[in-house]
Amino acid sequence: MPPVAVPALAYEPVNCKRNDTQNLKKAKHITVAITDENNFCTMLTGYGIKDVASHEGCAEVYCQGELVDDGHPMPEGYILSSHFEQTDTYVQITGCINSEVWQHDPNDDGGQMDSHGWPFHCKNYQKFVSLLEPSTNTYCVRCCDKDDNTDCDTSHSTAGCSAVIPGKYEMKDGSPCMTPHEIKAQRLGEERKMNKKFKKHQRMRKD
């Protein structure tokens, strides 16, 4: 793989602020990495940030698996699925998240974090692009050999994961990613069932 190259251009202005969840370590973590579906790092905004797009410049790297020490630890339960794909020119991870875990706005269409205009980069690759989409509970990250838009197209930041990084956006069982509202409805349904069982059990004990 060619050495990492940070784009030689002026960085975009950063008007956001890092919050306490990003200050767990002294160094800023700005290098993503992808080994396989279990070991990778991608970009997240801080916990509770409601507008991803406005805080892209303050995003940092969160990692899981063997790469966990290379950034902040990935929030437990946040990644619901990860699908790995590798070609001769790029490597990528796509899948589903549970945005409620990180307290995203369930209606936020998200934002794009990449190495074009930001001091972010991907380990052992020339360029990368990543997107985070709370409203659809999807995420994606791709690292590319070439520092151009051939495979890592950073010119369509509002197009969404499926357009910028085609891949699998589904759960491990092949079902579609559930939206935040669908996950909430499912959880409430399960809670109602549990409450009914509990009340039934209490009545049986009284009898």
mmCIF file of N, CA and C in Angstrom, residues 1-50:
data_model
loop_
_atom_site.group_PDB
_atom_site.id
_atom_site.type_symbol
_atom_site.label_atom_id
_atom_site.label_comp_id
_atom_site.label_asym_id
_atom_site.label_seq_id
_atom_site.Cartn_x
_atom_site.Cartn_y
_atom_site.Cartn_z
ATOM 1 N N MET A 1 0.833 -1.194 0.000
ATOM 2 C CA MET A 1 0.000 0.000 0.000
ATOM 3 C C MET A 1 0.878 1.259 0.000
ATOM 4 N N PRO A 2 0.479 2.327 -0.693
ATOM 5 C CA PRO A 2 1.246 3.563 -0.688
ATOM 6 C C PRO A 2 1.140 4.244 0.663
ATOM 7 N N PRO A 3 2.078 5.112 1.019
ATOM 8 C CA PRO A 3 2.022 5.805 2.307
ATOM 9 C C PRO A 3 0.837 6.745 2.374
ATOM 10 N N VAL A 4 0.407 7.036 3.593
ATOM 11 C CA VAL A 4 -0.714 7.940 3.794
ATOM 12 C C VAL A 4 -0.335 9.337 3.325
ATOM 13 N N ALA A 5 -1.216 9.986 2.613
ATOM 14 C CA ALA A 5 -0.966 11.350 2.149
ATOM 15 C C ALA A 5 -2.124 12.235 2.563
ATOM 16 N N VAL A 6 -1.849 13.240 3.370
ATOM 17 C CA VAL A 6 -2.878 14.193 3.760
ATOM 18 C C VAL A 6 -3.016 15.211 2.636
ATOM 19 N N PRO A 7 -4.212 15.488 2.148
ATOM 20 C CA PRO A 7 -4.403 16.402 1.034
ATOM 21 C C PRO A 7 -3.745 17.761 1.263
ATOM 22 N N ALA A 8 -3.051 18.262 0.258
ATOM 23 C CA ALA A 8 -2.381 19.553 0.361
ATOM 24 C C ALA A 8 -3.354 20.655 -0.039
ATOM 25 N N LEU A 9 -4.281 20.970 0.856
ATOM 26 C CA LEU A 9 -5.244 22.026 0.584
ATOM 27 C C LEU A 9 -5.654 22.673 1.893
ATOM 28 N N ALA A 10 -6.299 23.800 1.793
ATOM 29 C CA ALA A 10 -6.716 24.507 2.998
ATOM 30 C C ALA A 10 -7.878 23.766 3.644
ATOM 31 N N TYR A 11 -7.782 23.546 4.938
ATOM 32 C CA TYR A 11 -8.847 22.849 5.640
ATOM 33 C C TYR A 11 -10.063 23.754 5.796
ATOM 34 N N GLU A 12 -11.228 23.142 5.799
ATOM 35 C CA GLU A 12 -12.460 23.896 5.984
ATOM 36 C C GLU A 12 -12.520 24.438 7.411
ATOM 37 N N PRO A 13 -13.166 25.580 7.615
ATOM 38 C CA PRO A 13 -13.239 26.148 8.966
ATOM 39 C C PRO A 13 -14.035 25.253 9.909
ATOM 40 N N VAL A 14 -13.589 25.168 11.146
ATOM 41 C CA VAL A 14 -14.260 24.347 12.153
ATOM 42 C C VAL A 14 -14.969 25.269 13.136
ATOM 43 N N ASN A 15 -16.282 25.264 13.107
ATOM 44 C CA ASN A 15 -17.066 26.133 13.976
ATOM 45 C C ASN A 15 -17.730 25.368 15.117
ATOM 46 N N CYS A 16 -17.495 24.064 15.168
ATOM 47 C CA CYS A 16 -18.119 23.234 16.202
ATOM 48 C C CYS A 16 -17.171 23.070 17.389
ATOM 49 N N LYS A 17 -17.660 22.409 18.417
ATOM 50 C CA LYS A 17 -16.852 22.145 19.601
ATOM 51 C C LYS A 17 -16.904 20.667 19.942
ATOM 52 N N ARG A 18 -15.773 20.138 20.375
ATOM 53 C CA ARG A 18 -15.723 18.754 20.842
ATOM 54 C C ARG A 18 -16.358 18.708 22.225
ATOM 55 N N ASN A 19 -17.159 17.668 22.494
ATOM 56 C CA ASN A 19 -17.761 17.580 23.820
ATOM 57 C C ASN A 19 -16.995 16.608 24.715
ATOM 58 N N ASP A 20 -17.467 16.441 25.945
ATOM 59 C CA ASP A 20 -16.729 15.666 26.941
ATOM 60 C C ASP A 20 -16.480 14.224 26.533
ATOM 61 N N THR A 21 -17.370 13.640 25.739
ATOM 62 C CA THR A 21 -17.194 12.238 25.347
ATOM 63 C C THR A 21 -16.023 12.070 24.391
ATOM 64 N N GLN A 22 -15.501 13.162 23.850
ATOM 65 C CA GLN A 22 -14.364 13.088 22.940
ATOM 66 C C GLN A 22 -13.056 13.482 23.617
ATOM 67 N N ASN A 23 -13.101 13.742 24.902
ATOM 68 C CA ASN A 23 -11.912 14.154 25.630
ATOM 69 C C ASN A 23 -11.420 13.078 26.587
ATOM 70 N N LEU A 24 -11.755 11.822 26.276
ATOM 71 C CA LEU A 24 -11.331 10.714 27.128
ATOM 72 C C LEU A 24 -9.831 10.492 27.016
ATOM 73 N N LYS A 25 -9.258 10.864 25.879
ATOM 74 C CA LYS A 25 -7.824 10.737 25.650
ATOM 75 C C LYS A 25 -7.293 12.099 25.220
ATOM 76 N N LYS A 26 -6.039 12.373 25.532
ATOM 77 C CA LYS A 26 -5.485 13.693 25.250
ATOM 78 C C LYS A 26 -5.360 13.967 23.761
ATOM 79 N N ALA A 27 -4.941 12.965 22.992
ATOM 80 C CA ALA A 27 -4.719 13.167 21.560
ATOM 81 C C ALA A 27 -6.032 13.109 20.790
ATOM 82 N N LYS A 28 -6.125 13.905 19.749
ATOM 83 C CA LYS A 28 -7.276 13.816 18.860
ATOM 84 C C LYS A 28 -7.090 12.610 17.955
ATOM 85 N N HIS A 29 -8.134 11.838 17.787
ATOM 86 C CA HIS A 29 -8.047 10.631 16.966
ATOM 87 C C HIS A 29 -8.693 10.910 15.611
ATOM 88 N N ILE A 30 -7.850 10.955 14.577
ATOM 89 C CA ILE A 30 -8.323 11.363 13.257
ATOM 90 C C ILE A 30 -7.922 10.382 12.159
ATOM 91 N N THR A 31 -7.469 9.183 12.533
ATOM 92 C CA THR A 31 -7.053 8.196 11.534
ATOM 93 C C THR A 31 -7.966 6.982 11.579
ATOM 94 N N VAL A 32 -8.764 6.782 10.536
ATOM 95 C CA VAL A 32 -9.615 5.600 10.461
ATOM 96 C C VAL A 32 -8.791 4.426 9.951
ATOM 97 N N ALA A 33 -9.324 3.229 10.103
ATOM 98 C CA ALA A 33 -8.623 2.025 9.646
ATOM 99 C C ALA A 33 -9.637 0.915 9.431
ATOM 100 N N ILE A 34 -9.359 0.041 8.483
ATOM 101 C CA ILE A 34 -10.234 -1.098 8.210
ATOM 102 C C ILE A 34 -9.382 -2.343 8.008
ATOM 103 N N THR A 35 -9.613 -3.352 8.844
ATOM 104 C CA THR A 35 -8.950 -4.647 8.681
ATOM 105 C C THR A 35 -9.940 -5.672 8.145
ATOM 106 N N ASP A 36 -11.084 -5.783 8.822
ATOM 107 C CA ASP A 36 -12.160 -6.671 8.391
ATOM 108 C C ASP A 36 -13.445 -6.228 9.069
ATOM 109 N N GLU A 37 -14.497 -7.054 8.985
ATOM 110 C CA GLU A 37 -15.803 -6.646 9.517
ATOM 111 C C GLU A 37 -15.841 -6.537 11.036
ATOM 112 N N ASN A 38 -14.873 -7.121 11.711
ATOM 113 C CA ASN A 38 -14.845 -7.068 13.169
ATOM 114 C C ASN A 38 -13.830 -6.076 13.719
ATOM 115 N N ASN A 39 -12.904 -5.677 12.891
ATOM 116 C CA ASN A 39 -11.822 -4.804 13.332
ATOM 117 C C ASN A 39 -11.717 -3.594 12.398
ATOM 118 N N PHE A 40 -12.270 -2.473 12.844
ATOM 119 C CA PHE A 40 -12.242 -1.268 12.021
ATOM 120 C C PHE A 40 -12.490 -0.026 12.877
ATOM 121 N N CYS A 41 -12.175 1.117 12.296
ATOM 122 C CA CYS A 41 -12.409 2.409 12.933
ATOM 123 C C CYS A 41 -13.153 3.304 11.949
ATOM 124 N N THR A 42 -14.074 4.084 12.448
ATOM 125 C CA THR A 42 -14.782 5.042 11.601
ATOM 126 C C THR A 42 -15.020 6.322 12.388
ATOM 127 N N MET A 43 -15.579 7.323 11.734
ATOM 128 C CA MET A 43 -15.758 8.634 12.346
ATOM 129 C C MET A 43 -17.143 8.775 12.980
ATOM 130 N N LEU A 44 -17.159 9.343 14.197
ATOM 131 C CA LEU A 44 -18.416 9.676 14.871
ATOM 132 C C LEU A 44 -18.313 11.077 15.452
ATOM 133 N N THR A 45 -19.428 11.770 15.502
ATOM 134 C CA THR A 45 -19.490 13.008 16.263
ATOM 135 C C THR A 45 -19.672 12.633 17.730
ATOM 136 N N GLY A 46 -19.589 13.611 18.629
ATOM 137 C CA GLY A 46 -19.689 13.329 20.053
ATOM 138 C C GLY A 46 -21.070 12.858 20.487
ATOM 139 N N TYR A 47 -21.118 12.223 21.643
ATOM 140 C CA TYR A 47 -22.374 11.719 22.202
ATOM 141 C C TYR A 47 -23.383 12.856 22.357
ATOM 142 N N GLY A 48 -24.601 12.601 21.906
ATOM 143 C CA GLY A 48 -25.671 13.569 22.094
ATOM 144 C C GLY A 48 -25.719 14.692 21.081
ATOM 145 N N ILE A 49 -24.788 14.692 20.121
ATOM 146 C CA ILE A 49 -24.810 15.724 19.083
ATOM 147 C C ILE A 49 -26.017 15.483 18.178
ATOM 148 N N LYS A 50 -26.873 16.460 18.062
ATOM 149 C CA LYS A 50 -28.132 16.279 17.333
ATOM 150 C C LYS A 50 -28.022 16.553 15.836
#
